[in-house]
Short mmCIF file of C-alpha atoms in Angstrom, two decimals:
data_model
loop_
_atom_site.label_atom_id
_atom_site.label_comp_id
_atom_site.label_asym_id
_atom_site.label_seq_id
_atom_site.Cartn_x
_atom_site.Cartn_y
_atom_site.Cartn_z
CA UNK C 1 -93.99 5.68 -60.74
CA UNK C 2 -92.31 3.45 -58.19
CA UNK C 3 -88.85 1.89 -58.20
CA UNK C 4 -87.77 -1.64 -57.40
CA UNK C 5 -84.04 -1.96 -56.75
CA UNK C 6 -82.12 -5.17 -57.42
CA UNK C 7 -79.22 -5.15 -54.96
CA UNK C 8 -75.91 -7.00 -55.04
CA UNK C 9 -76.53 -8.76 -51.72
CA UNK C 10 -79.58 -10.47 -53.18
CA UNK C 11 -77.57 -12.38 -55.79
CA UNK C 12 -75.58 -14.62 -53.39
CA UNK C 13 -78.68 -14.94 -51.19
CA UNK C 14 -80.69 -16.24 -54.17
CA UNK C 15 -77.88 -18.60 -55.22
CA UNK C 16 -77.58 -19.92 -51.65
CA UNK C 17 -81.33 -20.59 -51.53
CA UNK C 18 -81.21 -22.40 -54.89
CA UNK C 19 -78.24 -24.48 -53.72
CA UNK C 20 -80.07 -25.47 -50.54
CA UNK C 21 -83.20 -26.29 -52.54
CA UNK C 22 -81.66 -28.49 -55.25
CA UNK C 23 -78.52 -29.91 -53.60
CA UNK C 24 -80.12 -32.19 -51.04
CA UNK C 25 -79.35 -35.30 -49.02
CA UNK C 26 -82.96 -35.65 -47.84
CA UNK C 27 -85.94 -35.05 -50.12
CA UNK C 28 -88.08 -31.94 -49.75
CA UNK C 29 -90.46 -32.16 -46.79
CA UNK C 30 -93.88 -30.88 -47.82
CA UNK C 31 -95.00 -30.45 -44.20
CA UNK C 32 -92.20 -27.95 -43.51
CA UNK C 33 -92.68 -25.71 -46.54
CA UNK C 34 -94.75 -23.33 -44.43
CA UNK C 35 -91.63 -22.27 -42.52
CA UNK C 36 -89.78 -21.42 -45.72
CA UNK C 37 -92.90 -19.81 -47.17
CA UNK C 38 -93.36 -17.59 -44.11
CA UNK C 39 -89.73 -16.42 -44.32
CA UNK C 40 -90.08 -15.68 -48.05
CA UNK C 41 -93.34 -13.82 -47.39
CA UNK C 42 -91.67 -11.63 -44.75
CA UNK C 43 -88.80 -10.89 -47.12
CA UNK C 44 -91.13 -9.95 -49.99
CA UNK C 45 -93.32 -7.81 -47.73
CA UNK C 46 -90.28 -5.93 -46.42
CA UNK C 47 -88.98 -5.31 -49.94
CA UNK C 48 -92.37 -3.90 -50.96
CA UNK C 49 -92.58 -1.75 -47.83
CA UNK C 50 -91.53 1.88 -48.50
CA UNK C 51 -87.98 2.49 -47.29
CA UNK C 52 -88.90 5.76 -45.59
CA UNK C 53 -91.22 3.86 -43.24
CA UNK C 54 -88.88 0.98 -42.39
CA UNK C 55 -87.87 2.69 -39.15
CA UNK C 56 -91.25 1.56 -37.83
CA UNK C 57 -90.11 -2.04 -38.27
CA UNK C 58 -87.07 -1.36 -36.11
CA UNK C 59 -89.31 0.09 -33.40
CA UNK C 60 -91.40 -3.07 -33.67
CA UNK C 61 -88.34 -5.24 -33.14
CA UNK C 62 -87.36 -3.33 -29.99
CA UNK C 63 -90.93 -3.71 -28.76
CA UNK C 64 -90.67 -7.45 -29.36
CA UNK C 65 -87.54 -7.53 -27.21
CA UNK C 66 -89.32 -5.56 -24.48
CA UNK C 67 -92.26 -7.98 -24.42
CA UNK C 68 -89.93 -10.99 -24.21
CA UNK C 69 -87.98 -9.33 -21.38
CA UNK C 70 -91.15 -8.65 -19.39
CA UNK C 71 -92.29 -12.25 -19.91
CA UNK C 72 -88.87 -13.44 -18.69
CA UNK C 73 -89.18 -11.28 -15.55
CA UNK C 74 -92.64 -12.62 -14.82
CA UNK C 75 -91.34 -16.17 -15.24
CA UNK C 76 -88.47 -15.45 -12.86
CA UNK C 77 -90.79 -14.28 -10.08
CA UNK C 78 -93.30 -17.09 -10.70
CA UNK C 79 -96.18 -15.16 -12.27
CA UNK C 80 -95.77 -17.09 -15.52
CA UNK C 81 -94.57 -20.62 -16.22
CA UNK C 82 -91.59 -21.23 -18.48
CA UNK C 83 -91.87 -23.45 -21.54
CA UNK C 84 -89.19 -25.86 -20.35
CA UNK C 85 -89.23 -27.74 -17.06
CA UNK C 86 -85.43 -27.56 -16.74
CA UNK C 87 -85.30 -23.74 -16.99
CA UNK C 88 -87.08 -21.04 -15.00
CA UNK C 89 -86.85 -18.48 -17.81
CA UNK C 90 -87.52 -19.10 -21.52
CA UNK C 91 -89.65 -16.14 -22.64
CA UNK C 92 -92.10 -17.36 -25.28
CA UNK C 93 -89.42 -19.72 -26.68
CA UNK C 94 -88.79 -23.36 -25.89
CA UNK C 95 -85.57 -22.68 -23.95
CA UNK C 96 -83.41 -19.71 -22.89
CA UNK C 97 -80.97 -19.88 -25.83
CA UNK C 98 -83.19 -18.34 -28.54
CA UNK C 99 -84.47 -15.81 -25.98
CA UNK C 100 -80.90 -14.64 -25.43
CA UNK C 101 -80.30 -14.36 -29.17
CA UNK C 102 -83.38 -12.22 -29.71
CA UNK C 103 -82.61 -9.96 -26.75
CA UNK C 104 -79.02 -9.54 -27.93
CA UNK C 105 -80.26 -8.22 -31.29
CA UNK C 106 -82.98 -6.08 -29.70
CA UNK C 107 -80.48 -4.65 -27.21
CA UNK C 108 -78.11 -3.60 -30.00
CA UNK C 109 -81.02 -1.98 -31.83
CA UNK C 110 -82.18 -0.08 -28.71
CA UNK C 111 -78.64 1.16 -28.07
CA UNK C 112 -78.30 2.21 -31.69
CA UNK C 113 -81.52 4.22 -31.57
CA UNK C 114 -80.43 5.93 -28.35
CA UNK C 115 -77.10 6.84 -29.97
CA UNK C 116 -78.87 8.03 -33.12
CA UNK C 117 -81.00 10.46 -31.14
CA UNK C 118 -77.91 11.66 -29.27
CA UNK C 119 -76.07 12.26 -32.57
CA UNK C 120 -78.97 14.34 -33.91
CA UNK C 121 -79.95 16.37 -30.86
CA UNK C 122 -77.26 15.87 -28.23
CA UNK C 123 -79.71 13.99 -25.98
CA UNK C 124 -80.33 10.22 -25.95
CA UNK C 125 -83.88 8.98 -26.47
CA UNK C 126 -85.19 8.25 -22.99
CA UNK C 127 -87.50 5.49 -24.24
CA UNK C 128 -84.58 3.74 -25.96
CA UNK C 129 -82.37 3.93 -22.84
CA UNK C 130 -85.16 2.50 -20.67
CA UNK C 131 -85.85 -0.20 -23.26
CA UNK C 132 -82.16 -1.12 -23.31
CA UNK C 133 -82.14 -1.44 -19.50
CA UNK C 134 -85.17 -3.76 -19.53
CA UNK C 135 -83.75 -5.85 -22.39
CA UNK C 136 -80.38 -6.23 -20.65
CA UNK C 137 -82.22 -7.39 -17.54
CA UNK C 138 -84.06 -9.99 -19.62
CA UNK C 139 -80.79 -11.08 -21.24
CA UNK C 140 -79.20 -11.56 -17.82
CA UNK C 141 -82.14 -13.71 -16.72
CA UNK C 142 -81.83 -15.87 -19.84
CA UNK C 143 -78.27 -16.84 -18.97
CA UNK C 144 -77.47 -17.12 -22.68
CA UNK C 145 -73.73 -16.81 -23.32
CA UNK C 146 -74.31 -16.70 -27.08
CA UNK C 147 -76.73 -13.81 -26.55
CA UNK C 148 -74.02 -11.83 -24.73
CA UNK C 149 -71.55 -12.57 -27.53
CA UNK C 150 -74.13 -11.22 -29.96
CA UNK C 151 -74.63 -7.98 -28.09
CA UNK C 152 -70.85 -7.46 -27.79
CA UNK C 153 -70.40 -7.93 -31.54
CA UNK C 154 -73.28 -5.55 -32.32
CA UNK C 155 -71.99 -2.89 -29.94
CA UNK C 156 -68.59 -3.17 -31.62
CA UNK C 157 -70.14 -2.38 -35.00
CA UNK C 158 -72.07 0.59 -33.60
CA UNK C 159 -68.97 1.98 -31.89
CA UNK C 160 -66.92 1.47 -35.03
CA UNK C 161 -69.36 3.52 -37.06
CA UNK C 162 -69.82 6.22 -34.41
CA UNK C 163 -66.10 6.69 -33.73
CA UNK C 164 -64.87 5.82 -37.23
CA UNK C 165 -62.73 2.86 -36.26
CA UNK C 166 -60.03 1.88 -38.72
CA UNK C 167 -59.79 -1.57 -40.27
CA UNK C 168 -56.92 -2.33 -37.88
CA UNK C 169 -59.19 -1.65 -34.92
CA UNK C 170 -61.75 -4.13 -36.23
CA UNK C 171 -58.98 -6.72 -36.68
CA UNK C 172 -57.98 -6.18 -33.05
CA UNK C 173 -61.62 -6.54 -32.01
CA UNK C 174 -61.80 -10.15 -33.25
CA UNK C 175 -59.26 -11.45 -30.65
CA UNK C 176 -61.08 -9.45 -27.99
CA UNK C 177 -64.33 -11.25 -28.86
CA UNK C 178 -62.44 -14.55 -28.76
CA UNK C 179 -61.17 -13.75 -25.27
CA UNK C 180 -64.72 -12.93 -24.19
CA UNK C 181 -65.86 -16.27 -25.59
CA UNK C 182 -63.15 -18.05 -23.60
CA UNK C 183 -64.27 -16.24 -20.46
CA UNK C 184 -67.91 -17.19 -21.05
CA UNK C 185 -66.82 -20.81 -21.59
CA UNK C 186 -66.02 -21.15 -17.90
CA UNK C 187 -69.56 -20.19 -16.87
CA UNK C 188 -70.86 -23.56 -18.12
CA UNK C 189 -67.85 -25.65 -19.16
CA UNK C 190 -69.76 -28.94 -19.46
CA UNK C 191 -72.28 -27.42 -21.87
CA UNK C 192 -69.47 -25.81 -23.87
CA UNK C 193 -67.54 -29.11 -24.05
CA UNK C 194 -70.64 -30.81 -25.42
CA UNK C 195 -70.73 -28.27 -28.24
CA UNK C 196 -67.02 -28.78 -28.90
CA UNK C 197 -67.73 -32.49 -29.41
CA UNK C 198 -70.45 -31.65 -31.94
CA UNK C 199 -68.21 -29.10 -33.70
CA UNK C 200 -65.36 -31.60 -33.97
CA UNK C 201 -67.52 -34.30 -35.53
CA UNK C 202 -69.16 -31.76 -37.85
CA UNK C 203 -65.70 -30.75 -39.10
CA UNK C 204 -64.95 -34.42 -39.75
CA UNK C 205 -68.22 -34.66 -41.69
CA UNK C 206 -67.28 -31.59 -43.74
CA UNK C 207 -63.86 -33.12 -44.47
CA UNK C 208 -65.64 -36.04 -46.15
CA UNK C 209 -67.29 -33.68 -48.70
CA UNK C 210 -65.29 -30.44 -48.52
CA UNK C 211 -66.39 -28.80 -51.78
CA UNK C 212 -70.13 -29.42 -51.95
CA UNK C 213 -71.07 -30.99 -48.61
CA UNK C 214 -73.66 -33.69 -48.01
CA UNK C 215 -76.64 -31.65 -49.19
CA UNK C 216 -79.56 -30.10 -47.32
CA UNK C 217 -80.70 -32.28 -44.43
CA UNK C 218 -77.41 -34.16 -44.47
CA UNK C 219 -76.12 -32.93 -41.13
CA UNK C 220 -79.05 -34.37 -39.17
CA UNK C 221 -79.13 -37.52 -41.30
CA UNK C 222 -75.44 -38.30 -40.75
CA UNK C 223 -74.14 -36.63 -37.61
CA UNK C 224 -74.94 -39.39 -35.08
CA UNK C 225 -73.01 -41.91 -37.17
CA UNK C 226 -69.95 -39.67 -37.05
CA UNK C 227 -70.40 -39.37 -33.28
CA UNK C 228 -70.58 -43.17 -33.04
CA UNK C 229 -67.38 -43.48 -35.09
CA UNK C 230 -65.67 -41.00 -32.78
CA UNK C 231 -66.42 -43.07 -29.68
CA UNK C 232 -65.33 -46.27 -31.42
CA UNK C 233 -61.93 -44.63 -31.96
CA UNK C 234 -61.91 -42.94 -28.52
CA UNK C 235 -63.78 -45.31 -26.16
CA UNK C 236 -62.50 -43.66 -22.95
CA UNK C 237 -63.00 -40.04 -24.05
CA UNK C 238 -64.23 -37.66 -21.36
CA UNK C 239 -66.73 -36.41 -23.94
CA UNK C 240 -68.62 -39.70 -23.56
CA UNK C 241 -70.54 -38.34 -20.58
CA UNK C 242 -71.56 -35.24 -22.56
CA UNK C 243 -72.87 -36.95 -25.69
CA UNK C 244 -76.58 -37.05 -26.48
CA UNK C 245 -78.92 -37.28 -29.47
CA UNK C 246 -77.79 -34.15 -31.34
CA UNK C 247 -80.38 -32.34 -33.47
CA UNK C 248 -78.37 -29.21 -34.38
CA UNK C 249 -74.66 -28.33 -34.69
CA UNK C 250 -74.82 -25.19 -32.50
CA UNK C 251 -73.05 -23.30 -35.26
CA UNK C 252 -74.88 -22.24 -38.41
CA UNK C 253 -71.64 -21.75 -40.35
CA UNK C 254 -70.52 -25.31 -39.63
CA UNK C 255 -73.95 -26.56 -40.71
CA UNK C 256 -73.59 -24.73 -44.02
CA UNK C 257 -70.06 -26.12 -44.43
CA UNK C 258 -71.23 -29.69 -43.74
CA UNK C 259 -74.31 -29.49 -45.98
CA UNK C 260 -73.28 -27.11 -48.78
CA UNK C 261 -69.51 -27.33 -48.50
CA UNK C 262 -66.99 -24.69 -49.42
CA UNK C 263 -69.33 -23.44 -52.15
CA UNK C 264 -71.98 -22.59 -49.54
CA UNK C 265 -69.46 -20.80 -47.33
CA UNK C 266 -68.22 -18.75 -50.30
CA UNK C 267 -71.78 -17.66 -51.07
CA UNK C 268 -72.35 -16.70 -47.41
CA UNK C 269 -69.10 -14.75 -47.34
CA UNK C 270 -70.00 -12.97 -50.58
CA UNK C 271 -73.43 -12.03 -49.22
CA UNK C 272 -72.07 -10.70 -45.92
CA UNK C 273 -69.37 -8.69 -47.70
CA UNK C 274 -72.00 -7.04 -49.92
CA UNK C 275 -74.10 -6.17 -46.87
CA UNK C 276 -71.38 -4.99 -44.50
CA UNK C 277 -69.10 -3.14 -46.95
CA UNK C 278 -71.82 -0.96 -48.44
CA UNK C 279 -71.72 2.52 -46.83
CA UNK C 280 -74.55 3.30 -44.44
CA UNK C 281 -76.89 5.92 -45.88
CA UNK C 282 -78.67 6.58 -42.58
CA UNK C 283 -78.00 5.78 -38.93
CA UNK C 284 -80.77 3.18 -39.18
CA UNK C 285 -78.57 1.33 -41.70
CA UNK C 286 -75.80 1.26 -39.10
CA UNK C 287 -78.25 -0.09 -36.51
CA UNK C 288 -79.21 -2.85 -38.93
CA UNK C 289 -75.55 -3.77 -39.43
CA UNK C 290 -75.10 -3.93 -35.66
CA UNK C 291 -78.18 -6.11 -35.41
CA UNK C 292 -76.81 -8.35 -38.17
CA UNK C 293 -73.46 -8.62 -36.34
CA UNK C 294 -75.33 -9.68 -33.19
CA UNK C 295 -77.22 -12.32 -35.17
CA UNK C 296 -74.01 -13.66 -36.77
CA UNK C 297 -72.18 -13.88 -33.43
CA UNK C 298 -75.15 -15.67 -31.91
CA UNK C 299 -75.33 -18.01 -34.92
CA UNK C 300 -71.71 -19.00 -34.33
CA UNK C 301 -72.67 -20.59 -30.98
CA UNK C 302 -76.32 -21.50 -31.42
CA UNK C 303 -79.06 -22.50 -33.89
CA UNK C 304 -81.18 -19.43 -34.81
CA UNK C 305 -82.25 -20.82 -38.20
CA UNK C 306 -83.88 -23.76 -36.40
CA UNK C 307 -86.04 -21.34 -34.39
CA UNK C 308 -89.00 -20.11 -36.45
CA UNK C 309 -89.31 -16.56 -34.98
CA UNK C 310 -85.56 -15.96 -35.36
CA UNK C 311 -85.70 -17.21 -38.94
CA UNK C 312 -88.38 -14.60 -39.63
CA UNK C 313 -86.19 -11.96 -37.93
CA UNK C 314 -83.31 -12.85 -40.25
CA UNK C 315 -85.62 -12.69 -43.27
CA UNK C 316 -86.72 -9.21 -42.19
CA UNK C 317 -83.10 -8.07 -41.73
CA UNK C 318 -82.22 -9.46 -45.16
CA UNK C 319 -85.03 -7.44 -46.71
CA UNK C 320 -84.12 -4.19 -44.96
CA UNK C 321 -80.33 -4.10 -45.17
CA UNK C 322 -78.85 -2.19 -48.09
CA UNK C 323 -76.21 -3.30 -50.57
CA UNK C 324 -74.86 -2.03 -53.87
CA UNK C 325 -77.67 -1.30 -56.40
CA UNK C 326 -77.33 -3.37 -59.58
CA UNK C 327 -80.43 -2.35 -61.49
CA UNK C 328 -83.41 -0.09 -60.85
CA UNK C 329 -86.75 -1.09 -62.31
CA UNK C 330 -89.26 1.73 -62.84
CA UNK C 331 -92.79 0.47 -62.47
CA UNK C 332 -96.16 2.09 -61.88
CA UNK C 333 -96.97 1.77 -58.20
CA UNK C 334 -100.10 -0.24 -58.97
CA UNK C 335 -98.14 -2.73 -61.07
CA UNK C 336 -95.43 -3.10 -58.41
CA UNK C 337 -97.88 -3.80 -55.62
CA UNK C 338 -100.07 -6.00 -57.82
CA UNK C 339 -97.12 -8.20 -58.74
CA UNK C 340 -95.96 -8.27 -55.14
CA UNK C 341 -99.45 -9.12 -53.96
CA UNK C 342 -99.75 -12.01 -56.42
CA UNK C 343 -96.36 -13.35 -55.30
CA UNK C 344 -97.29 -13.08 -51.63
CA UNK C 345 -100.65 -14.74 -52.25
CA UNK C 346 -99.02 -17.68 -54.03
CA UNK C 347 -96.40 -18.18 -51.33
CA UNK C 348 -98.91 -17.84 -48.50
CA UNK C 349 -101.31 -20.29 -50.17
CA UNK C 350 -98.61 -22.97 -50.36
CA UNK C 351 -97.58 -22.16 -46.79
CA UNK C 352 -101.12 -22.58 -45.45
CA UNK C 353 -101.49 -25.91 -47.28
CA UNK C 354 -98.18 -27.09 -45.82
CA UNK C 355 -99.05 -25.89 -42.31
CA UNK C 356 -102.31 -27.86 -42.31
CA UNK C 357 -100.32 -31.00 -43.12
CA UNK C 358 -97.87 -30.25 -40.30
CA UNK C 359 -100.69 -29.51 -37.85
CA UNK C 360 -102.60 -32.73 -38.62
CA UNK C 361 -99.63 -35.04 -39.23
CA UNK C 362 -99.82 -36.87 -35.90
CA UNK C 363 -103.59 -37.39 -36.07
CA UNK C 364 -104.15 -38.19 -39.76
CA UNK C 365 -102.02 -41.06 -41.08
CA UNK C 366 -103.34 -40.52 -44.63
CA UNK C 367 -100.99 -37.51 -44.76
CA UNK C 368 -97.94 -39.75 -44.36
CA UNK C 369 -96.68 -39.25 -47.97
CA UNK C 370 -96.46 -35.52 -47.24
CA UNK C 371 -94.61 -35.70 -43.89
CA UNK C 372 -92.43 -38.79 -44.38
CA UNK C 373 -89.33 -36.57 -44.73
CA UNK C 374 -90.08 -34.44 -41.66
CA UNK C 375 -87.51 -35.57 -39.05
CA UNK C 376 -89.39 -34.03 -36.12
CA UNK C 377 -92.71 -35.75 -36.92
CA UNK C 378 -91.15 -39.07 -37.92
CA UNK C 379 -89.09 -39.22 -34.73
CA UNK C 380 -92.20 -38.60 -32.63
CA UNK C 381 -94.03 -41.35 -34.54
CA UNK C 382 -91.13 -43.73 -33.96
CA UNK C 383 -90.84 -42.99 -30.22
CA UNK C 384 -94.56 -43.10 -29.45
CA UNK C 385 -95.35 -46.30 -31.35
CA UNK C 386 -97.48 -44.62 -34.02
CA UNK C 387 -95.57 -46.42 -36.76
CA UNK C 388 -96.50 -49.78 -35.21
CA UNK C 389 -100.07 -48.61 -34.62
CA UNK C 390 -100.76 -47.43 -38.18
CA UNK C 391 -98.54 -49.76 -40.22
CA UNK C 392 -97.61 -52.85 -38.15
CA UNK C 393 -96.51 -54.85 -41.23
CA UNK C 394 -94.16 -52.06 -42.31
CA UNK C 395 -92.89 -50.94 -38.92
CA UNK C 396 -89.29 -52.01 -39.58
CA UNK C 397 -89.29 -50.37 -43.00
CA UNK C 398 -90.63 -47.12 -41.56
CA UNK C 399 -88.14 -47.19 -38.69
CA UNK C 400 -85.33 -47.60 -41.20
CA UNK C 401 -86.72 -44.66 -43.16
CA UNK C 402 -86.82 -42.62 -39.94
CA UNK C 403 -83.24 -43.59 -39.10
CA UNK C 404 -82.23 -42.45 -42.57
CA UNK C 405 -83.29 -38.85 -41.87
CA UNK C 406 -82.83 -38.65 -38.07
CA UNK C 407 -80.80 -41.49 -36.54
CA UNK C 408 -81.20 -41.78 -32.77
CA UNK C 409 -80.34 -44.34 -30.11
CA UNK C 410 -84.02 -45.08 -29.52
CA UNK C 411 -84.76 -45.73 -33.20
CA UNK C 412 -81.78 -48.08 -33.59
CA UNK C 413 -82.77 -49.98 -30.46
CA UNK C 414 -86.32 -50.35 -31.81
CA UNK C 415 -84.94 -51.66 -35.12
CA UNK C 416 -82.69 -54.08 -33.23
CA UNK C 417 -85.61 -55.51 -31.23
CA UNK C 418 -87.63 -56.17 -34.41
CA UNK C 419 -84.65 -57.89 -36.06
CA UNK C 420 -84.17 -59.94 -32.91
CA UNK C 421 -87.81 -61.05 -32.88
CA UNK C 422 -87.46 -62.12 -36.52
CA UNK C 423 -84.31 -64.09 -35.77
CA UNK C 424 -82.02 -61.74 -37.71
CA UNK C 425 -79.42 -61.72 -34.94
CA UNK C 426 -76.63 -60.28 -37.08
CA UNK C 427 -78.68 -57.22 -38.03
CA UNK C 428 -79.97 -56.87 -34.46
CA UNK C 429 -76.39 -56.88 -33.16
CA UNK C 430 -75.36 -54.22 -35.70
CA UNK C 431 -78.25 -51.96 -34.64
CA UNK C 432 -77.51 -52.37 -30.94
CA UNK C 433 -73.79 -51.73 -31.45
CA UNK C 434 -74.43 -48.57 -33.44
CA UNK C 435 -76.83 -47.32 -30.76
CA UNK C 436 -74.34 -48.11 -27.98
CA UNK C 437 -71.56 -46.23 -29.77
CA UNK C 438 -73.72 -43.17 -30.45
CA UNK C 439 -74.15 -42.32 -26.74
CA UNK C 440 -71.77 -44.34 -24.53
CA UNK C 441 -73.30 -43.04 -21.28
CA UNK C 442 -76.62 -44.76 -22.05
CA UNK C 443 -76.79 -48.48 -21.28
CA UNK C 444 -80.10 -49.48 -22.93
CA UNK C 445 -78.43 -50.63 -26.16
CA UNK C 446 -75.79 -52.62 -24.25
CA UNK C 447 -78.54 -54.16 -22.13
CA UNK C 448 -80.29 -55.42 -25.29
CA UNK C 449 -76.94 -56.56 -26.69
CA UNK C 450 -76.24 -58.49 -23.48
CA UNK C 451 -79.57 -60.34 -23.71
CA UNK C 452 -79.00 -60.97 -27.44
CA UNK C 453 -75.70 -62.71 -26.70
CA UNK C 454 -77.37 -64.80 -24.01
CA UNK C 455 -80.09 -65.84 -26.48
CA UNK C 456 -77.37 -66.84 -28.97
CA UNK C 457 -75.50 -68.80 -26.25
CA UNK C 458 -72.48 -66.54 -26.79
CA UNK C 459 -71.44 -66.53 -23.13
CA UNK C 460 -68.05 -64.89 -23.62
CA UNK C 461 -69.52 -61.88 -25.45
CA UNK C 462 -72.37 -61.64 -22.93
CA UNK C 463 -69.92 -61.53 -19.99
CA UNK C 464 -67.75 -58.94 -21.73
CA UNK C 465 -70.64 -56.59 -22.62
CA UNK C 466 -72.25 -57.15 -19.20
CA UNK C 467 -69.10 -56.03 -17.40
CA UNK C 468 -68.83 -53.01 -19.70
CA UNK C 469 -72.43 -52.10 -18.85
CA UNK C 470 -71.89 -52.37 -15.09
CA UNK C 471 -68.61 -50.46 -15.11
CA UNK C 472 -69.71 -47.70 -17.44
CA UNK C 473 -70.69 -44.45 -15.64
CA UNK C 474 -74.06 -43.08 -16.69
CA UNK C 475 -75.26 -39.49 -16.82
CA UNK C 476 -78.51 -40.08 -14.91
CA UNK C 477 -79.01 -43.26 -12.88
CA UNK C 478 -82.79 -43.56 -12.74
CA UNK C 479 -85.10 -46.45 -11.89
CA UNK C 480 -84.88 -47.98 -15.37
CA UNK C 481 -81.08 -47.89 -15.32
CA UNK C 482 -80.91 -49.47 -11.85
CA UNK C 483 -83.33 -52.21 -12.93
CA UNK C 484 -81.28 -53.07 -16.02
CA UNK C 485 -78.03 -53.11 -14.04
CA UNK C 486 -79.59 -55.31 -11.38
CA UNK C 487 -80.84 -57.80 -13.96
CA UNK C 488 -77.46 -57.95 -15.70
CA UNK C 489 -75.68 -58.42 -12.36
CA UNK C 490 -77.97 -61.37 -11.44
CA UNK C 491 -77.50 -63.06 -14.80
CA UNK C 492 -73.72 -62.65 -14.65
CA UNK C 493 -73.68 -64.36 -11.26
CA UNK C 494 -75.57 -67.32 -12.74
CA UNK C 495 -73.08 -67.53 -15.59
CA UNK C 496 -70.21 -67.63 -13.12
#
């Protein structure tokens, strides 16, 4: 016979997943189901995996951190290329942020294993100490402040368990972490200020729907409009030079608040309480709690659930961490693994079908009904002209559909140009104005607005917007920007 334990932490996790599935602002994207399916598959596989062998999974996670650290070192000395032209070190990720998050969790785990060996035999595990040194080196190369916050939070949990910290000590530890965060702020203040702008507008979004939020997908579908409203109210804000097309809130808790409201936050709090309050049965359980603390601290400053490998890591942690047993099901081992195998097969089948759609989306337009709600794919189609290429008669309609799920300056400018060509000057002006307010440091929208006013013989408005364009500082003054400014300057001279 084999047992299957239903644990208390799984109840809020299930309710949170159901809330995210059915309370939506954007319809379900069939081409992204493979990401969810892979996470569910990892969770189910971990739950079926015998608990006595789960230590092997922790070793595997440390090994993952080691591999990423070695890749980062090779990138630093030029033996490997990074995956982002603006950064020398990214590991196998797209930028250094997720690398730092992973190494923060792996570092906590390596330290926990070294301490566990020391507690049992009086000697630390040499391999764990060496692994920790390599991982810390990789973390330093990543330059990820959120990764360092993660490792500090995880170490705090390990120390609390090893030295039996009181609740008062943990309460004191929170201000200490806050002070560390303030100190790390000054390493890259401009980057941190950009995140503060996003956090502020996300809080305003949450205030619009405090109890239930906008629904899944609502943050991305609405954020840029809130940013535009902010700059309408604060046209001379210093944050204007930091604004850009935002695709994530850099805080998973604020995302949950904006999309699922207070109800979502309550479910998250319930789940974390069930996980963290349950007494550790083994030292490996303590290591998992430290790893979870590192993930949560990182999630407060970054976007781990937007990074596929980190999403899988969280799914694995969710499957391994213990909470209060609610019910124990006694099943023959064959029945347990047969049911689990059928469930895994079903989930993986749907995931493979979805992944094929995602893989072929940009090359096979017949798949459009399946990826029309994928913001990543639709934005690429809008920016590269694929919408015009495959559906020229419906280009405006498809651009409006794209702007509904991922509004960007470029998409609104494209919509404005089509309206202008059709003679719908009022709608064109509205699109250009919204685009100009979204990112004040970009002048493309104001350039189109300037020419629109000239075409309408509205000289006063053209002069006003032209002067705004010339006097507005820009983040990067490239060839295109200089050309637009030069053209506006020449036309203003003719008007005078």
